[in-house]
């Protein structure tokens, strides 16, 4: 079976600090996916582009797509 390609929607705002309800949840999921050989974190999205970019830098995953979601 091939690798499961995973994306995280809602990376959170690191400036607000980590909490179980804050940005830490996306990072916890990224750490969990990294432990499985059959998972690959390939994308992330957030309403704030800088939050998604920070997520990519901090999780050190080979993310190939970063999305900025516009609020309607």
Short mmCIF file of C-alpha atoms in Angstrom, two decimals, residues 1-64:
data_model
loop_
_atom_site.label_atom_id
_atom_site.label_comp_id
_atom_site.label_asym_id
_atom_site.label_seq_id
_atom_site.Cartn_x
_atom_site.Cartn_y
_atom_site.Cartn_z
CA UNK A 1 0.00 0.00 0.00
CA UNK A 2 1.23 3.53 -0.78
CA UNK A 3 1.84 6.33 1.64
CA UNK A 4 -1.09 8.30 2.99
CA UNK A 5 -0.68 11.96 2.03
CA UNK A 6 -1.94 14.25 4.78
CA UNK A 7 -2.74 17.97 4.98
CA UNK A 8 -3.39 20.11 8.05
CA UNK A 9 -6.10 22.77 7.89
CA UNK A 10 -5.75 25.42 10.57
CA UNK A 11 -2.12 25.71 11.68
CA UNK A 12 -2.96 28.37 14.27
CA UNK A 13 -1.23 31.54 15.40
CA UNK A 14 2.07 30.80 17.17
CA UNK A 15 2.17 34.36 18.55
CA UNK A 16 -0.73 33.47 20.88
CA UNK A 17 1.28 30.69 22.51
CA UNK A 18 0.81 26.97 22.66
CA UNK A 19 -2.16 25.44 24.39
CA UNK A 20 -4.24 22.34 23.85
CA UNK A 21 -6.86 24.52 22.12
CA UNK A 22 -4.38 26.78 20.36
CA UNK A 23 -1.83 26.34 17.62
CA UNK A 24 -0.25 23.38 19.40
CA UNK A 25 -2.89 20.98 18.02
CA UNK A 26 -1.59 21.24 14.43
CA UNK A 27 1.96 20.66 15.65
CA UNK A 28 0.88 17.66 17.73
CA UNK A 29 -0.75 16.13 14.66
CA UNK A 30 2.39 16.79 12.57
CA UNK A 31 4.53 15.03 15.19
CA UNK A 32 2.14 12.07 15.23
CA UNK A 33 2.13 11.73 11.43
CA UNK A 34 5.95 11.79 11.41
CA UNK A 35 5.99 8.63 13.56
CA UNK A 36 4.21 6.56 10.91
CA UNK A 37 6.16 5.32 7.90
CA UNK A 38 2.99 5.17 5.82
CA UNK A 39 2.05 8.87 6.37
CA UNK A 40 3.51 11.93 4.67
CA UNK A 41 2.53 15.48 5.62
CA UNK A 42 2.35 17.28 2.28
CA UNK A 43 0.14 20.35 2.74
CA UNK A 44 -1.09 22.91 5.23
CA UNK A 45 -3.59 25.76 5.18
CA UNK A 46 -4.49 28.70 7.39
CA UNK A 47 -6.30 32.02 7.09
CA UNK A 48 -3.01 33.72 7.93
CA UNK A 49 -0.30 32.92 5.39
CA UNK A 50 2.45 33.65 7.93
CA UNK A 51 0.98 31.07 10.33
CA UNK A 52 1.11 28.39 7.63
CA UNK A 53 4.67 29.37 6.71
CA UNK A 54 5.76 29.22 10.37
CA UNK A 55 4.19 25.77 10.64
CA UNK A 56 6.24 24.55 7.67
CA UNK A 57 9.45 25.93 9.18
CA UNK A 58 8.85 24.49 12.65
CA UNK A 59 7.54 21.03 11.77
CA UNK A 60 10.37 20.37 9.30
CA UNK A 61 8.16 18.21 7.11
CA UNK A 62 8.59 17.95 3.35
CA UNK A 63 5.46 20.01 2.71
CA UNK A 64 4.89 20.61 -0.98
#
